[in-house]
Coordinates of C-alpha atoms and ligand atoms in Angstrom, one line a residue:
Chain A
M1 CA -71.2 136.6 67.7
S2 CA -70.4 138.4 64.7
A3 CA -72.2 140.4 60.9
D4 CA -75.9 140.0 63.3
A5 CA -74.5 141.8 66.5
T6 CA -73.6 144.9 65.1
I7 CA -74.9 148.6 65.9
A8 CA -76.2 150.0 62.8
P9 CA -75.1 153.4 62.1
L10 CA -77.7 155.8 62.1
A11 CA -75.5 157.4 59.6
P12 CA -71.8 156.5 57.9
A13 CA -68.7 156.3 60.5
R14 CA -67.9 160.2 61.4
P15 CA -65.5 162.3 63.7
V16 CA -66.4 162.7 67.1
D17 CA -66.4 166.3 66.6
D18 CA -68.7 166.5 63.3
L19 CA -70.4 163.9 65.3
L20 CA -70.4 166.3 68.2
A21 CA -71.2 169.6 65.7
A22 CA -74.2 168.3 65.0
A23 CA -75.3 167.5 68.8
P24 CA -73.6 168.9 71.4
E25 CA -75.6 167.7 73.9
L26 CA -74.3 163.9 73.1
R27 CA -70.8 166.2 75.1
A28 CA -71.7 165.1 78.7
P29 CA -72.6 161.7 77.8
L30 CA -69.5 160.4 75.1
V31 CA -67.5 161.9 77.9
T32 CA -69.1 159.8 80.4
G33 CA -69.6 157.1 78.0
L34 CA -66.2 157.3 77.1
C35 CA -64.7 157.1 81.2
R36 CA -67.2 154.2 81.3
L37 CA -65.3 151.8 79.2
G38 CA -61.9 153.6 79.7
D39 CA -62.3 152.9 84.3
A40 CA -63.4 149.9 82.9
T41 CA -59.6 149.0 81.8
L42 CA -57.9 150.3 83.9
I43 CA -59.2 149.2 87.1
L44 CA -59.2 146.0 85.8
G45 CA -55.7 146.3 84.0
H46 CA -54.9 147.4 87.3
R47 CA -55.6 144.2 89.6
V48 CA -54.6 142.2 87.1
S49 CA -51.0 144.6 86.7
E50 CA -51.2 142.3 91.5
W51 CA -50.0 139.1 89.6
C52 CA -46.8 140.3 88.7
G53 CA -44.7 137.7 90.0
H54 CA -46.8 136.6 91.2
G55 CA -48.2 133.7 89.6
P56 CA -48.9 130.5 89.9
A57 CA -46.7 129.4 87.0
L58 CA -44.0 131.1 84.8
E59 CA -46.7 131.4 81.8
E60 CA -49.2 132.3 83.7
D61 CA -47.4 135.2 85.1
I62 CA -46.0 136.8 81.4
A63 CA -49.7 136.0 80.1
L64 CA -51.9 138.3 83.3
A65 CA -48.9 140.4 82.4
N66 CA -49.7 140.7 78.5
T67 CA -53.0 141.2 79.5
A68 CA -53.2 143.4 81.9
L69 CA -50.7 145.5 79.7
D70 CA -53.7 145.1 77.0
L71 CA -55.5 146.8 79.4
I72 CA -53.9 149.6 80.0
G73 CA -52.6 150.1 77.1
H74 CA -56.7 150.6 75.9
T75 CA -57.3 153.0 78.7
Q76 CA -54.8 155.3 77.4
M77 CA -57.2 155.6 74.0
W78 CA -60.5 155.3 75.3
L79 CA -59.1 158.1 78.3
G80 CA -57.6 159.8 76.1
L81 CA -60.5 160.3 73.5
A82 CA -62.7 160.7 76.5
A83 CA -60.5 164.4 78.0
Q84 CA -60.6 165.2 73.8
V85 CA -63.6 165.4 73.6
E86 CA -64.1 166.5 77.3
G87 CA -62.5 169.8 75.6
R88 CA -61.4 170.9 78.9
G89 CA -57.5 170.4 79.2
R90 CA -57.8 167.5 80.5
S91 CA -55.3 163.8 79.8
A92 CA -55.6 161.0 80.3
D93 CA -53.6 160.8 83.0
D94 CA -55.4 163.6 84.4
L95 CA -58.1 161.4 83.9
A96 CA -56.3 158.5 85.5
Y97 CA -54.7 160.1 88.4
H98 CA -56.6 163.0 89.3
R99 CA -59.7 162.2 89.9
D100 CA -61.4 160.4 93.4
A101 CA -63.9 157.7 93.3
M102 CA -66.9 159.3 93.3
H103 CA -66.6 160.0 90.0
F104 CA -64.5 156.9 87.5
R105 CA -67.5 154.8 85.7
N106 CA -66.6 151.7 86.4
P107 CA -69.1 148.5 86.6
L108 CA -67.6 147.3 90.4
L109 CA -66.7 143.3 88.9
V110 CA -63.1 144.8 87.8
E111 CA -62.6 146.4 91.6
V112 CA -63.1 143.4 93.6
P113 CA -60.3 142.6 95.0
N114 CA -58.1 139.4 93.4
G115 CA -58.9 136.5 95.7
D116 CA -57.2 133.6 94.5
I117 CA -56.0 132.9 90.7
G118 CA -59.0 131.1 90.2
R119 CA -61.1 133.8 90.7
T120 CA -59.0 136.3 88.7
L121 CA -59.6 134.2 85.9
M122 CA -63.2 133.9 86.5
R123 CA -62.8 137.4 86.9
L124 CA -60.8 138.3 83.6
F125 CA -63.6 135.5 81.6
L126 CA -66.9 136.9 83.6
F127 CA -65.2 140.2 81.2
D128 CA -64.2 139.1 78.8
A129 CA -66.9 137.3 77.1
W130 CA -68.5 141.0 77.9
H131 CA -66.3 143.0 77.0
H132 CA -65.9 141.0 73.1
A133 CA -69.6 141.9 72.4
L134 CA -69.1 145.4 73.2
L135 CA -66.8 145.2 71.0
E136 CA -68.1 143.7 67.8
R137 CA -70.0 146.1 68.3
L138 CA -68.3 149.6 69.3
V139 CA -66.8 148.2 64.7
S140 CA -69.7 149.7 63.6
S141 CA -70.0 152.6 66.1
S142 CA -70.9 155.0 63.8
A143 CA -68.4 157.5 65.9
T144 CA -65.2 156.9 63.5
E145 CA -62.7 157.6 66.2
I146 CA -64.6 155.2 68.4
A147 CA -64.6 151.9 65.7
E148 CA -60.3 152.1 65.2
I149 CA -59.6 151.6 68.8
A150 CA -62.7 148.9 69.3
A151 CA -61.7 147.5 66.3
K152 CA -57.7 147.4 67.6
A153 CA -58.6 146.3 70.6
L154 CA -60.8 143.9 69.3
K155 CA -58.0 141.8 68.3
E156 CA -56.6 141.2 71.3
V157 CA -60.1 140.9 73.6
H158 CA -60.8 137.8 71.3
Y159 CA -57.5 136.5 72.8
H160 CA -58.4 136.8 76.3
L161 CA -61.6 135.9 75.9
D162 CA -60.3 131.9 74.6
R163 CA -57.2 131.8 77.2
S164 CA -60.0 132.3 79.7
S165 CA -62.2 131.0 79.2
D166 CA -60.6 128.3 78.2
L167 CA -58.7 128.2 82.1
V168 CA -62.1 128.3 83.5
V169 CA -63.1 125.3 81.4
R170 CA -59.9 123.6 82.8
L171 CA -60.0 124.4 86.1
G172 CA -63.4 124.7 86.0
D173 CA -63.5 120.1 85.0
G174 CA -60.4 119.6 87.0
S175 CA -59.5 118.7 90.2
E176 CA -61.9 117.9 92.8
E177 CA -60.4 121.4 94.9
S178 CA -59.9 123.7 91.1
H179 CA -63.7 123.0 90.7
A180 CA -64.0 124.5 94.7
R181 CA -62.7 127.0 93.8
M182 CA -64.0 127.9 90.1
Q183 CA -67.1 127.9 91.8
A184 CA -66.9 129.6 94.5
A185 CA -65.1 132.4 92.7
L186 CA -67.5 132.6 89.8
D187 CA -70.8 132.1 93.6
L188 CA -69.1 135.2 94.5
L189 CA -68.3 137.5 91.6
W190 CA -71.4 136.3 90.3
P191 CA -73.8 139.5 91.7
Y192 CA -71.5 141.6 90.3
T193 CA -72.1 140.4 85.9
G194 CA -75.6 142.2 85.4
E195 CA -74.3 145.9 85.7
L196 CA -72.5 145.6 82.9
C197 CA -75.6 145.2 80.4
F198 CA -77.6 147.5 82.5
G199 CA -78.4 150.6 80.5
D200 CA -79.2 154.2 81.7
D201 CA -79.9 156.9 80.2
T202 CA -76.4 158.1 79.2
D203 CA -76.6 154.8 77.4
A204 CA -79.3 155.6 75.8
A205 CA -78.8 158.3 74.4
L206 CA -75.1 157.6 73.0
A207 CA -77.0 154.6 71.3
E208 CA -79.5 156.6 70.0
A209 CA -77.3 158.2 68.4
G210 CA -75.7 154.6 67.6
I211 CA -71.8 155.7 68.1
L212 CA -72.0 153.2 72.1
P213 CA -74.7 150.1 72.1
E214 CA -77.3 149.3 74.1
P215 CA -76.0 147.3 77.6
G216 CA -79.2 145.0 77.7
D217 CA -78.3 144.4 73.5
L218 CA -75.0 142.9 74.9
R219 CA -76.7 140.5 77.5
S220 CA -78.3 137.6 74.9
A221 CA -74.3 137.6 73.4
W222 CA -72.4 137.1 76.2
D223 CA -75.3 134.8 78.3
A224 CA -74.8 132.7 74.9
T225 CA -71.0 132.6 75.3
V226 CA -71.4 132.2 79.8
R227 CA -73.3 129.8 80.2
E228 CA -72.0 127.6 77.1
T229 CA -68.5 127.3 78.3
L230 CA -69.4 127.0 82.2
A231 CA -71.2 123.8 81.0
E232 CA -68.2 123.2 79.3
A233 CA -66.4 124.1 82.5
T234 CA -69.0 121.7 84.3
L235 CA -69.6 125.1 86.3
A236 CA -73.6 126.4 88.1
V237 CA -74.5 129.2 87.4
P238 CA -75.3 130.5 90.1
E239 CA -79.1 131.0 91.4
G240 CA -80.2 134.3 92.0
R241 CA -80.5 137.5 90.1
N242 CA -77.4 138.5 88.8
D243 CA -77.9 142.1 88.7
V244 CA -77.6 143.6 92.6
Q245 CA -74.9 144.4 93.0
R246 CA -74.3 147.9 90.9
G247 CA -73.3 151.6 90.6
G248 CA -69.7 151.7 89.7
R249 CA -70.7 153.4 86.0
Q250 CA -72.9 155.9 88.1
G251 CA -69.5 156.2 90.0
R252 CA -71.7 154.6 93.5
H253 CA -68.4 152.3 94.1
T254 CA -67.6 149.8 97.1
E255 CA -64.6 150.1 100.0
H256 CA -62.5 148.7 97.7
L257 CA -61.8 151.3 95.4
G258 CA -60.5 154.1 97.3
Y259 CA -57.6 151.9 97.8
L260 CA -57.5 150.8 94.7
L261 CA -57.0 154.4 93.6
A262 CA -54.8 156.2 96.6
E263 CA -52.0 153.2 95.8
M264 CA -52.6 154.3 91.7
Q265 CA -52.6 157.9 92.8
F266 CA -49.8 158.3 95.2
L267 CA -47.0 159.4 93.2
Q268 CA -49.4 161.5 91.4
R269 CA -51.2 163.2 94.9
A270 CA -47.8 163.6 96.6
Y271 CA -45.8 165.7 93.7
P272 CA -48.4 167.9 91.8
G273 CA -46.7 169.3 88.8
A274 CA -43.6 167.3 88.5
E275 CA -43.4 165.4 85.4
W276 CA -42.5 161.5 85.4
Chain B
M1 CA -23.2 139.1 87.5
Y2 CA -26.6 137.8 87.2
A3 CA -24.5 134.4 88.0
Q4 CA -22.2 135.8 90.4
M5 CA -20.8 133.3 92.0
V6 CA -20.9 129.7 90.2
T7 CA -18.5 127.0 91.8
T8 CA -16.7 125.5 89.0
E9 CA -17.2 122.5 89.3
P10 CA -13.6 119.8 88.4
K11 CA -13.3 118.3 85.0
G12 CA -11.6 115.8 86.8
G13 CA -8.4 113.4 86.2
G14 CA -6.2 113.2 83.9
E15 CA -7.2 114.4 80.8
T16 CA -8.8 111.3 78.7
P17 CA -8.6 111.6 74.7
E18 CA -12.9 113.0 75.1
E19 CA -12.5 115.6 76.9
H20 CA -9.0 116.3 75.1
A21 CA -11.2 116.2 71.9
F22 CA -13.9 118.1 73.7
Q23 CA -11.9 120.9 74.7
A24 CA -10.3 121.7 71.5
R25 CA -14.0 121.9 69.1
I26 CA -14.5 124.5 72.3
D27 CA -11.3 126.2 71.4
A28 CA -11.9 126.4 67.4
G29 CA -15.2 128.6 68.7
E30 CA -17.4 125.4 68.1
K31 CA -21.4 125.1 69.6
I32 CA -22.3 122.2 71.9
E33 CA -25.3 121.1 71.6
P34 CA -27.4 118.7 73.9
K35 CA -27.4 116.1 73.0
E36 CA -23.4 116.0 72.5
W37 CA -20.9 114.7 74.7
M38 CA -19.3 116.9 77.2
P39 CA -17.6 116.6 80.3
E40 CA -19.3 115.9 83.8
G41 CA -18.0 119.2 85.4
Y42 CA -19.4 121.0 82.7
R43 CA -22.6 120.3 82.6
K44 CA -22.9 120.9 86.3
T45 CA -21.0 124.4 86.5
L46 CA -23.3 124.9 83.6
I47 CA -26.7 124.2 85.4
R48 CA -25.7 125.9 88.2
Q49 CA -25.1 129.1 86.6
I50 CA -27.9 129.4 83.9
S51 CA -30.2 128.6 86.9
Q52 CA -29.1 130.8 89.2
H53 CA -29.2 133.3 85.9
A54 CA -32.9 132.6 85.6
H55 CA -34.2 132.3 88.7
S56 CA -32.3 136.4 89.3
E57 CA -34.7 136.3 86.5
I58 CA -37.6 135.7 87.9
V59 CA -36.7 136.6 91.6
G60 CA -36.1 140.2 89.5
Q61 CA -39.3 140.6 88.7
L62 CA -40.3 141.3 92.4
P63 CA -38.6 144.4 93.1
E64 CA -39.9 146.5 89.4
G65 CA -42.8 144.7 90.5
N66 CA -43.4 146.6 94.1
W67 CA -44.3 149.9 92.3
I68 CA -46.4 148.5 88.5
T69 CA -49.7 149.8 91.3
R70 CA -47.8 153.2 92.2
A71 CA -46.2 153.5 88.5
P72 CA -46.7 157.5 87.8
T73 CA -47.9 157.7 84.7
L74 CA -50.5 155.4 82.3
E75 CA -47.2 155.6 79.8
R76 CA -45.3 153.8 82.6
K77 CA -47.3 151.6 83.9
A78 CA -47.4 150.2 80.6
I79 CA -43.5 150.1 79.9
L80 CA -42.8 148.8 83.3
L81 CA -45.6 146.2 83.3
A82 CA -43.4 145.2 79.8
K83 CA -40.0 145.4 80.9
V84 CA -41.8 143.3 84.3
Q85 CA -42.9 140.0 81.5
D86 CA -39.6 141.4 79.5
E87 CA -38.0 139.3 82.8
A88 CA -40.3 136.4 83.4
G89 CA -40.2 135.6 79.9
H90 CA -35.9 135.9 80.0
G91 CA -36.2 133.6 83.1
L92 CA -38.3 130.9 81.2
Y93 CA -36.1 130.8 78.1
L94 CA -32.9 130.0 81.0
Y95 CA -34.9 127.1 82.7
S96 CA -35.2 125.9 78.6
A97 CA -31.2 126.8 78.1
A98 CA -31.2 124.5 81.5
E99 CA -34.0 121.1 80.8
T100 CA -31.5 120.9 78.2
L101 CA -29.0 119.3 80.9
G102 CA -30.9 117.4 82.0
I103 CA -32.9 118.8 84.8
S104 CA -36.3 119.6 85.3
R105 CA -37.8 124.3 86.2
D106 CA -39.5 121.2 88.6
E107 CA -36.4 121.2 90.3
M108 CA -35.0 124.0 90.0
T109 CA -37.5 126.2 91.4
E110 CA -37.0 123.2 94.4
Q111 CA -33.8 124.3 94.6
L112 CA -34.3 128.1 94.4
L113 CA -37.1 128.0 97.0
S114 CA -34.3 125.4 99.7
G115 CA -31.7 128.3 99.3
K116 CA -29.7 125.4 97.5
A117 CA -29.4 127.7 94.1
K118 CA -28.8 131.4 93.8
Y119 CA -30.4 134.4 92.7
S120 CA -28.3 137.6 92.2
S121 CA -27.8 139.6 95.6
I122 CA -28.8 142.7 93.7
F123 CA -32.5 141.8 94.8
N124 CA -32.9 141.6 98.1
Y125 CA -32.1 145.6 98.5
P126 CA -35.0 147.8 98.4
T127 CA -37.3 149.3 95.8
L128 CA -38.4 152.7 98.2
T129 CA -39.2 155.5 95.3
W130 CA -40.4 155.4 92.4
A131 CA -36.5 156.8 91.1
D132 CA -35.1 153.0 92.0
M133 CA -37.5 152.0 88.5
G134 CA -34.9 154.3 87.1
A135 CA -31.8 153.2 89.1
I136 CA -32.7 149.4 88.7
G137 CA -32.5 149.6 84.2
W138 CA -29.9 152.3 83.9
L139 CA -27.7 150.5 87.2
V140 CA -29.1 147.0 87.4
D141 CA -30.0 146.2 83.6
G142 CA -26.4 147.7 82.9
A143 CA -24.6 145.6 84.5
A144 CA -26.6 142.9 83.4
I145 CA -25.5 143.3 79.7
M146 CA -22.9 144.4 80.1
N147 CA -22.2 140.6 81.1
Q148 CA -24.7 138.8 78.6
V149 CA -23.1 140.9 75.7
P150 CA -19.5 139.0 75.6
L151 CA -22.0 136.0 76.6
Q152 CA -23.9 135.7 73.8
R153 CA -20.1 133.8 72.5
T154 CA -20.6 131.2 75.2
S155 CA -19.8 127.9 74.2
Y156 CA -23.0 125.6 75.0
G157 CA -25.8 126.7 72.1
P158 CA -28.8 127.3 74.7
Y159 CA -27.6 129.0 76.1
S160 CA -25.5 131.4 73.4
R161 CA -29.0 131.5 72.1
A162 CA -31.3 132.4 75.3
M163 CA -28.5 135.2 75.5
I164 CA -29.0 136.7 71.6
R165 CA -32.9 136.7 72.8
I166 CA -31.4 138.4 75.9
C167 CA -30.1 141.2 75.0
K168 CA -31.7 142.7 72.8
E169 CA -34.6 143.4 76.1
E170 CA -32.2 144.0 78.3
S171 CA -30.9 147.7 76.2
F172 CA -34.6 148.6 76.0
H173 CA -34.5 148.0 79.4
Q174 CA -31.9 150.4 80.5
R175 CA -32.8 153.4 78.1
Q176 CA -36.4 153.3 80.6
G177 CA -34.0 153.5 83.6
F178 CA -31.3 156.0 82.1
H179 CA -35.2 158.1 80.0
I180 CA -36.8 157.0 84.0
M181 CA -33.6 159.2 86.0
M182 CA -33.6 161.4 84.0
K183 CA -37.0 162.6 83.8
M184 CA -36.0 162.6 87.9
A185 CA -33.0 164.0 88.1
R186 CA -34.2 166.9 85.7
G187 CA -37.5 167.8 87.3
T188 CA -38.4 168.5 91.2
D189 CA -36.1 169.1 94.4
A190 CA -38.3 166.4 95.2
Q191 CA -37.9 164.1 92.1
R192 CA -34.1 165.5 92.3
E193 CA -33.5 163.7 95.7
M194 CA -35.8 160.9 95.0
A195 CA -33.6 160.5 92.5
Q196 CA -29.7 160.4 94.2
D197 CA -30.9 158.2 97.1
A198 CA -31.8 155.6 93.8
L199 CA -27.7 155.8 93.4
N200 CA -26.5 156.4 96.9
R201 CA -28.0 152.4 97.9
F202 CA -28.0 151.1 94.2
W203 CA -24.4 152.4 93.3
Y204 CA -22.4 149.1 95.4
P205 CA -25.1 147.1 95.0
S206 CA -24.4 146.8 91.6
L207 CA -21.0 147.1 92.1
M208 CA -21.6 143.8 93.5
M209 CA -23.2 141.8 91.0
F210 CA -20.4 141.0 89.6
G211 CA -18.6 138.6 92.3
P212 CA -16.3 139.1 94.1
S213 CA -12.5 139.5 92.6
D214 CA -11.7 136.5 90.6
K215 CA -8.3 136.4 89.0
D216 CA -5.9 134.1 91.1
S217 CA -9.7 131.9 91.5
V218 CA -9.1 128.1 89.9
H219 CA -12.0 127.2 89.5
S220 CA -12.8 130.5 87.4
Q221 CA -9.6 130.2 85.0
Q222 CA -11.7 126.2 84.1
S223 CA -14.6 128.6 82.9
M224 CA -13.3 130.3 81.0
A225 CA -11.5 127.5 79.7
W226 CA -14.6 126.5 78.2
K227 CA -15.9 129.1 77.6
I228 CA -19.2 129.5 80.5
K229 CA -17.3 132.6 81.5
I230 CA -15.8 134.9 79.2
N231 CA -14.5 138.1 81.3
T232 CA -13.2 138.4 84.9
N233 CA -15.6 139.9 87.4
D234 CA -13.4 143.0 87.4
E235 CA -12.6 143.3 83.3
L236 CA -16.3 143.3 83.9
R237 CA -16.3 145.7 87.3
Q238 CA -14.3 148.8 85.4
R239 CA -16.2 148.0 82.3
F240 CA -19.7 149.0 83.7
V241 CA -17.9 152.1 86.2
N242 CA -16.2 153.0 82.9
E243 CA -18.8 153.7 80.8
T244 CA -21.6 154.4 83.5
V245 CA -19.5 157.5 85.5
P246 CA -19.8 160.2 82.1
Q247 CA -23.5 159.0 82.5
A248 CA -24.2 159.4 85.6
E249 CA -21.4 163.8 85.3
F250 CA -24.4 163.7 82.3
L251 CA -27.5 163.3 84.3
G252 CA -25.9 165.9 87.4
L253 CA -25.7 163.3 89.9
T254 CA -22.9 162.2 92.0
V255 CA -21.3 158.7 92.2
P256 CA -21.1 157.9 96.1
D257 CA -17.6 157.3 96.6
P258 CA -15.3 160.0 97.5
D259 CA -12.2 158.1 95.7
L260 CA -13.7 157.6 92.7
A261 CA -10.9 159.4 89.8
W262 CA -9.3 158.9 86.7
N263 CA -6.4 157.4 86.5
E264 CA -4.7 157.6 82.9
E265 CA -2.9 155.9 83.4
K266 CA -5.2 152.2 83.2
Q267 CA -7.6 154.3 81.6
G268 CA -10.7 153.8 83.3
Y269 CA -11.0 154.8 86.9
D270 CA -10.1 154.6 90.5
F271 CA -12.8 153.4 92.8
T272 CA -14.3 152.2 96.1
E273 CA -14.3 148.1 96.2
P274 CA -17.9 148.0 97.9
D275 CA -18.2 146.3 101.5
W276 CA -17.4 142.1 100.4
S277 CA -18.5 141.5 104.2
E278 CA -21.5 143.0 103.2
F279 CA -22.2 141.6 100.1
Y280 CA -21.8 138.1 102.2
E281 CA -24.2 138.6 104.9
V282 CA -26.5 139.6 102.0
L283 CA -25.7 135.5 100.3
K284 CA -26.7 134.1 103.2
G285 CA -29.7 135.3 103.2
N286 CA -29.3 138.8 105.4
G287 CA -30.3 140.8 102.9
P288 CA -32.8 143.4 103.8
C289 CA -34.8 141.8 101.7
N290 CA -34.4 138.1 100.9
R291 CA -36.9 136.4 102.9
E292 CA -39.2 138.8 101.4
R293 CA -38.0 138.1 98.2
L294 CA -37.8 134.5 98.3
G295 CA -40.7 134.6 101.1
A296 CA -43.2 136.1 97.8
R297 CA -42.3 133.2 95.3
Q298 CA -42.6 130.1 97.9
K299 CA -45.9 132.3 98.2
A300 CA -46.6 131.7 95.5
W301 CA -45.6 128.5 94.3
D302 CA -47.5 127.1 96.9
D303 CA -50.1 129.3 96.1
G304 CA -50.6 128.1 92.7
A305 CA -50.4 124.2 93.6
W306 CA -54.7 124.0 93.0
F307 CA -54.0 125.6 89.8
R308 CA -51.3 123.5 88.8
D309 CA -53.1 120.1 90.0
G310 CA -55.9 121.2 88.3
L311 CA -54.1 121.3 84.6
T312 CA -53.2 118.7 85.4
A313 CA -56.3 116.8 86.5
Y314 CA -57.8 118.9 83.1
A315 CA -54.8 117.3 80.8
E316 CA -55.1 113.4 82.4
K317 CA -59.7 113.7 82.8
A318 CA -59.0 115.0 78.2
A319 CA -56.6 112.1 77.6
A320 CA -58.1 109.0 78.9
R321 CA -61.7 110.8 77.1
R322 CA -59.2 110.9 73.6
A323 CA -59.0 107.3 74.8
A324 CA -61.8 106.2 75.7
A325 CA -63.4 108.3 72.0
A326 CA -61.4 106.2 69.7
T327 CA -61.5 103.2 71.7
A328 CA -65.6 103.3 70.5
A329 CA -64.4 104.5 67.3
E330 CA -63.1 100.6 66.3
Ligands
LIG401 FE1 -64.3 136.8 68.2
LIG402 FE1 -33.8 140.2 82.0
LIG403 FE1 -33.9 143.2 82.0

């Protein structure tokens, strides 16, 4: 998963402002596209951070906190850029703390509750495999800012994928119980994974401009990583379609997201205008 | 402090030539290293103290972890996550230091969960508002620094080195806490109220962190001779009050002690002692959050059993596969 997987920019990378000056109709899709990225890392980072102090081993606690920290860092960059492109004077924090569920654009996979540590790690792995494939392409985005953010994030996500795939293998091929739990986690999460690679008109417009890849183009890379790792983990790929549970990227969420936001946004909502 | 009431082992009967030489090395400022001879009392006291300190770092993740998912901005969330992650790292260094004395991390964990080993009383107080993240960084990490800076010079090599690494990070913790307090104290009325309330609730528990007065304790004197303890509890508490009161004034907050007054003669503040009967209740397990804190650690340990067993099972299988492959290759 490297050189051949890059998107060919339509033109050499240019700053977002230049791109939008030439194609102003891309502004709204681009805000959505950037929110899809930033919301995914925000909600997943939030979920992972719920483990802080409760992990199954000290090393795991530290690693999970580190992953959450990376994801929140990516969120600051993606939502910061989304706010800038939007041009309505909002900040990354405004986007994170002052939108309601229907305006969040994350895939459903990341909002599913953590469950046990097995489900948490399986979710991270399924996400990381996509995240890594995505960032490998984004480093050659036609938008300079996006390529730069992707380059920073890719280093961290490379490590995330190494770690989560290694743990999926070890727990899948571990004890009888760990195998059963990892299989159950995979079965539960599988129907949410197809959404990651399921495009819509917004994606198509951005892909045509070479800004973000067509989600469908990530499917083969994702599939290859996932199938290889699951085979090594002695886990069975669930049968049946994996794209049944979707809608988050269009703002139709599970019941879980509302509670997550109620917690995450509490202070900003309860004390509007305060600085922290 | 993080190790606030460590019972010191008596050093045993008459002083043997070995004990004499050992004490001479300590007096000369030498470091004692893991494989070297040491009195049994020194070893046991250190295990108790370092593990108590390690447990405090681990349990100490919980009160602040309580607010990570409610942090008010992305930046605050990132900073708090980094801070709590540091505390877990401190736990790791300290467990490793204790392991060099011949006890395993699993044994220490069992001692924590059974209640045999203690952790700092401060972490049994609840975190009720965001201002508590400020108060903890400012006061609790501040008190920790007060105790840990001298311990960088402690006689046991691995402990001293762990302290040096830890102290580098603690000052960042204290600064981020003070910064939160400043934002709150200079913020809206509601924020100022939260800040004052946090100081009201954390002031006396922070003073308790140094442990009860130990000036007459024979045990403490032994620990000081071994350079496991560098200052008396009262010295450290006084130093903490002297440094913290002006900071509270700078923030425009009121220390909840009507008798607090500068004493020109001793060049320090006179202040009201914390309620030591409350302290002993907290140590006995009757603080506001003892059950929650230990319950959370117990749950993490129990729920994590299959995870740890799974990794062990994989390691055994992988070793067996390697052995089989090696045999086949012969
Ligand atoms: Fe890579
Ligand atoms: Fe610490
Ligand atoms: Fe700290």
